[in-house]
Amino acid sequence: MPIRNWDKLTPRQHESLAAFRVRFSEFQEHLSKLLRAIAIEEEQKVDPYTAVLLYMEKLRIIESAERWKEIRELRNAVNHEYEENPARLAEFFLELTRAVPELFAWHDAVIQFCHENYFVKPLPSP
């Protein structure tokens, strides 16, 4: 990263990028469902989804509802524009890689919240 010349990427590198894109998307989607489940458990409004995000922001699980939406829009853009504009795709993938630590931090915050409030034991580290 950054990708400067898509034409020089090997098929294996293209596969790795595609796998990263899919895993990133799935991770955010699963995290989204978990946030909604917590809001439901806490008897909070869940529609529109912004209500969930604002509640998670209040709990300090996510940095901000706006940042979550930015990452979601980025994820949607890379999923819909995959392999159509190399320069734009390079930007998308760079931004996705920059967002990964945020998603992991939010995941850790959710785990901590569940541990503290629902007495869910954290999974052992690999």
PDB file of C-alpha atoms in Angstrom:
ATOM      1  CA  MET A   1       0.000   0.000   0.000  1.00  0.00           C
ATOM      2  CA  PRO A   2      -0.499   2.320  -1.657  1.00  0.00           C
ATOM      3  CA  ILE A   3      -1.041   0.471  -4.910  1.00  0.00           C
ATOM      4  CA  ARG A   4       0.610   2.431  -7.671  1.00  0.00           C
ATOM      5  CA  ASN A   5       0.130   0.149 -10.653  1.00  0.00           C
ATOM      6  CA  TRP A   6      -2.771  -2.299 -10.723  1.00  0.00           C
ATOM      7  CA  ASP A   7      -1.526  -3.790 -13.972  1.00  0.00           C
ATOM      8  CA  LYS A   8       1.569  -5.141 -12.225  1.00  0.00           C
ATOM      9  CA  LEU A   9      -0.348  -6.955  -9.499  1.00  0.00           C
ATOM     10  CA  THR A  10      -0.237 -10.714  -9.734  1.00  0.00           C
ATOM     11  CA  PRO A  11      -3.427 -12.795  -9.750  1.00  0.00           C
ATOM     12  CA  ARG A  12      -2.572 -13.838  -6.186  1.00  0.00           C
ATOM     13  CA  GLN A  13      -2.300 -10.191  -5.108  1.00  0.00           C
ATOM     14  CA  HIS A  14      -5.674  -9.457  -6.715  1.00  0.00           C
ATOM     15  CA  GLU A  15      -7.117 -12.418  -4.822  1.00  0.00           C
ATOM     16  CA  SER A  16      -5.657 -11.110  -1.571  1.00  0.00           C
ATOM     17  CA  LEU A  17      -7.193  -7.683  -2.127  1.00  0.00           C
ATOM     18  CA  ALA A  18     -10.555  -9.227  -2.949  1.00  0.00           C
ATOM     19  CA  ALA A  19     -10.378 -11.367   0.202  1.00  0.00           C
ATOM     20  CA  PHE A  20      -9.434  -8.338   2.284  1.00  0.00           C
ATOM     21  CA  ARG A  21     -12.377  -6.387   0.863  1.00  0.00           C
ATOM     22  CA  VAL A  22     -14.806  -9.194   1.646  1.00  0.00           C
ATOM     23  CA  ARG A  23     -13.451  -9.795   5.147  1.00  0.00           C
ATOM     24  CA  PHE A  24     -13.500  -6.093   5.929  1.00  0.00           C
ATOM     25  CA  SER A  25     -17.119  -5.889   4.778  1.00  0.00           C
ATOM     26  CA  GLU A  26     -18.168  -8.939   6.734  1.00  0.00           C
ATOM     27  CA  PHE A  27     -16.368  -7.770   9.877  1.00  0.00           C
ATOM     28  CA  GLN A  28     -18.106  -4.403   9.819  1.00  0.00           C
ATOM     29  CA  GLU A  29     -21.444  -6.068   9.070  1.00  0.00           C
ATOM     30  CA  HIS A  30     -21.102  -8.477  12.001  1.00  0.00           C
ATOM     31  CA  LEU A  31     -20.007  -5.653  14.260  1.00  0.00           C
ATOM     32  CA  SER A  32     -23.033  -3.675  13.112  1.00  0.00           C
ATOM     33  CA  LYS A  33     -25.348  -6.537  14.052  1.00  0.00           C
ATOM     34  CA  LEU A  34     -23.688  -6.803  17.442  1.00  0.00           C
ATOM     35  CA  LEU A  35     -24.194  -3.089  18.090  1.00  0.00           C
ATOM     36  CA  ARG A  36     -27.867  -3.432  17.166  1.00  0.00           C
ATOM     37  CA  ALA A  37     -28.222  -6.443  19.480  1.00  0.00           C
ATOM     38  CA  ILE A  38     -26.758  -4.457  22.363  1.00  0.00           C
ATOM     39  CA  ALA A  39     -29.130  -1.570  21.669  1.00  0.00           C
ATOM     40  CA  ILE A  40     -32.066  -4.000  21.664  1.00  0.00           C
ATOM     41  CA  GLU A  41     -30.866  -5.570  24.918  1.00  0.00           C
ATOM     42  CA  GLU A  42     -30.572  -2.098  26.416  1.00  0.00           C
ATOM     43  CA  GLU A  43     -34.109  -1.311  25.183  1.00  0.00           C
ATOM     44  CA  GLN A  44     -32.901   1.488  22.947  1.00  0.00           C
ATOM     45  CA  LYS A  45     -34.359   2.637  19.653  1.00  0.00           C
ATOM     46  CA  VAL A  46     -32.807   0.758  16.733  1.00  0.00           C
ATOM     47  CA  ASP A  47     -34.513   2.408  13.750  1.00  0.00           C
ATOM     48  CA  PRO A  48     -33.062   4.296  12.041  1.00  0.00           C
ATOM     49  CA  TYR A  49     -29.660   2.705  12.525  1.00  0.00           C
ATOM     50  CA  THR A  50     -28.269   6.142  13.349  1.00  0.00           C
ATOM     51  CA  ALA A  51     -30.034   5.787  16.711  1.00  0.00           C
ATOM     52  CA  VAL A  52     -27.918   2.698  17.403  1.00  0.00           C
ATOM     53  CA  LEU A  53     -24.752   4.525  16.389  1.00  0.00           C
ATOM     54  CA  LEU A  54     -25.547   7.523  18.557  1.00  0.00           C
ATOM     55  CA  TYR A  55     -26.171   5.222  21.515  1.00  0.00           C
ATOM     56  CA  MET A  56     -22.862   3.420  20.892  1.00  0.00           C
ATOM     57  CA  GLU A  57     -21.140   6.785  20.712  1.00  0.00           C
ATOM     58  CA  LYS A  58     -22.723   7.721  24.051  1.00  0.00           C
ATOM     59  CA  LEU A  59     -21.415   4.452  25.534  1.00  0.00           C
ATOM     60  CA  ARG A  60     -17.992   5.255  24.028  1.00  0.00           C
ATOM     61  CA  ILE A  61     -17.964   2.014  22.099  1.00  0.00           C
ATOM     62  CA  ILE A  62     -17.424   3.836  18.812  1.00  0.00           C
ATOM     63  CA  GLU A  63     -15.582   7.081  18.208  1.00  0.00           C
ATOM     64  CA  SER A  64     -18.461   8.751  16.413  1.00  0.00           C
ATOM     65  CA  ALA A  65     -21.548   7.906  14.429  1.00  0.00           C
ATOM     66  CA  GLU A  66     -20.175   9.983  11.564  1.00  0.00           C
ATOM     67  CA  ARG A  67     -16.922   8.047  11.425  1.00  0.00           C
ATOM     68  CA  TRP A  68     -18.843   4.751  11.401  1.00  0.00           C
ATOM     69  CA  LYS A  69     -20.903   6.030   8.470  1.00  0.00           C
ATOM     70  CA  GLU A  70     -17.769   7.177   6.614  1.00  0.00           C
ATOM     71  CA  ILE A  71     -16.270   3.707   6.917  1.00  0.00           C
ATOM     72  CA  ARG A  72     -19.557   2.135   5.864  1.00  0.00           C
ATOM     73  CA  GLU A  73     -19.743   4.391   2.785  1.00  0.00           C
ATOM     74  CA  LEU A  74     -16.142   3.561   1.928  1.00  0.00           C
ATOM     75  CA  ARG A  75     -16.912  -0.135   2.262  1.00  0.00           C
ATOM     76  CA  ASN A  76     -19.964   0.212   0.023  1.00  0.00           C
ATOM     77  CA  ALA A  77     -18.030   2.213  -2.557  1.00  0.00           C
ATOM     78  CA  VAL A  78     -15.219  -0.304  -2.866  1.00  0.00           C
ATOM     79  CA  ASN A  79     -17.770  -3.130  -3.124  1.00  0.00           C
ATOM     80  CA  HIS A  80     -19.609  -1.413  -5.970  1.00  0.00           C
ATOM     81  CA  GLU A  81     -16.685   0.077  -7.850  1.00  0.00           C
ATOM     82  CA  TYR A  82     -14.310  -2.841  -7.602  1.00  0.00           C
ATOM     83  CA  GLU A  83     -11.888  -2.938 -10.534  1.00  0.00           C
ATOM     84  CA  GLU A  84     -13.521  -0.091 -12.473  1.00  0.00           C
ATOM     85  CA  ASN A  85     -11.188   2.799 -11.673  1.00  0.00           C
ATOM     86  CA  PRO A  86      -7.664   1.828 -10.580  1.00  0.00           C
ATOM     87  CA  ALA A  87      -6.724   5.201  -9.077  1.00  0.00           C
ATOM     88  CA  ARG A  88      -9.941   5.392  -7.093  1.00  0.00           C
ATOM     89  CA  LEU A  89      -9.602   1.784  -5.978  1.00  0.00           C
ATOM     90  CA  ALA A  90      -6.097   2.434  -4.703  1.00  0.00           C
ATOM     91  CA  GLU A  91      -7.518   5.249  -2.550  1.00  0.00           C
ATOM     92  CA  PHE A  92     -10.343   3.007  -1.317  1.00  0.00           C
ATOM     93  CA  PHE A  93      -8.010   0.208  -0.288  1.00  0.00           C
ATOM     94  CA  LEU A  94      -5.653   2.622   1.430  1.00  0.00           C
ATOM     95  CA  GLU A  95      -8.560   4.063   3.411  1.00  0.00           C
ATOM     96  CA  LEU A  96      -9.833   0.578   4.252  1.00  0.00           C
ATOM     97  CA  THR A  97      -6.439  -0.367   5.662  1.00  0.00           C
ATOM     98  CA  ARG A  98      -6.427   2.817   7.724  1.00  0.00           C
ATOM     99  CA  ALA A  99      -9.883   1.969   9.096  1.00  0.00           C
ATOM    100  CA  VAL A 100      -8.971  -1.533  10.253  1.00  0.00           C
ATOM    101  CA  PRO A 101      -7.454  -0.432  13.587  1.00  0.00           C
ATOM    102  CA  GLU A 102     -10.610   1.580  14.325  1.00  0.00           C
ATOM    103  CA  LEU A 103     -12.846  -1.419  13.696  1.00  0.00           C
ATOM    104  CA  PHE A 104     -10.656  -3.577  15.927  1.00  0.00           C
ATOM    105  CA  ALA A 105     -10.717  -0.932  18.662  1.00  0.00           C
ATOM    106  CA  TRP A 106     -14.509  -0.745  18.450  1.00  0.00           C
ATOM    107  CA  HIS A 107     -14.702  -4.529  18.536  1.00  0.00           C
ATOM    108  CA  ASP A 108     -12.543  -4.546  21.667  1.00  0.00           C
ATOM    109  CA  ALA A 109     -14.760  -1.863  23.216  1.00  0.00           C
ATOM    110  CA  VAL A 110     -17.863  -3.984  22.525  1.00  0.00           C
ATOM    111  CA  ILE A 111     -16.216  -7.017  24.106  1.00  0.00           C
ATOM    112  CA  GLN A 112     -15.274  -4.946  27.151  1.00  0.00           C
ATOM    113  CA  PHE A 113     -18.803  -3.536  27.420  1.00  0.00           C
ATOM    114  CA  CYS A 114     -20.309  -7.025  27.262  1.00  0.00           C
ATOM    115  CA  HIS A 115     -17.825  -8.294  29.818  1.00  0.00           C
ATOM    116  CA  GLU A 116     -18.623  -5.477  32.243  1.00  0.00           C
ATOM    117  CA  ASN A 117     -22.389  -5.355  31.738  1.00  0.00           C
ATOM    118  CA  TYR A 118     -23.448  -8.856  30.795  1.00  0.00           C
ATOM    119  CA  PHE A 119     -20.682 -10.799  32.517  1.00  0.00           C
ATOM    120  CA  VAL A 120     -19.607 -12.326  29.237  1.00  0.00           C
ATOM    121  CA  LYS A 121     -16.127 -13.756  29.533  1.00  0.00           C
ATOM    122  CA  PRO A 122     -13.680 -12.472  26.916  1.00  0.00           C
ATOM    123  CA  LEU A 123     -12.385 -15.094  24.521  1.00  0.00           C
ATOM    124  CA  PRO A 124      -8.810 -16.213  25.151  1.00  0.00           C
ATOM    125  CA  SER A 125      -6.214 -14.565  22.947  1.00  0.00           C
ATOM    126  CA  PRO A 126      -4.963 -16.730  20.070  1.00  0.00           C
TER     127      PRO A 126
END
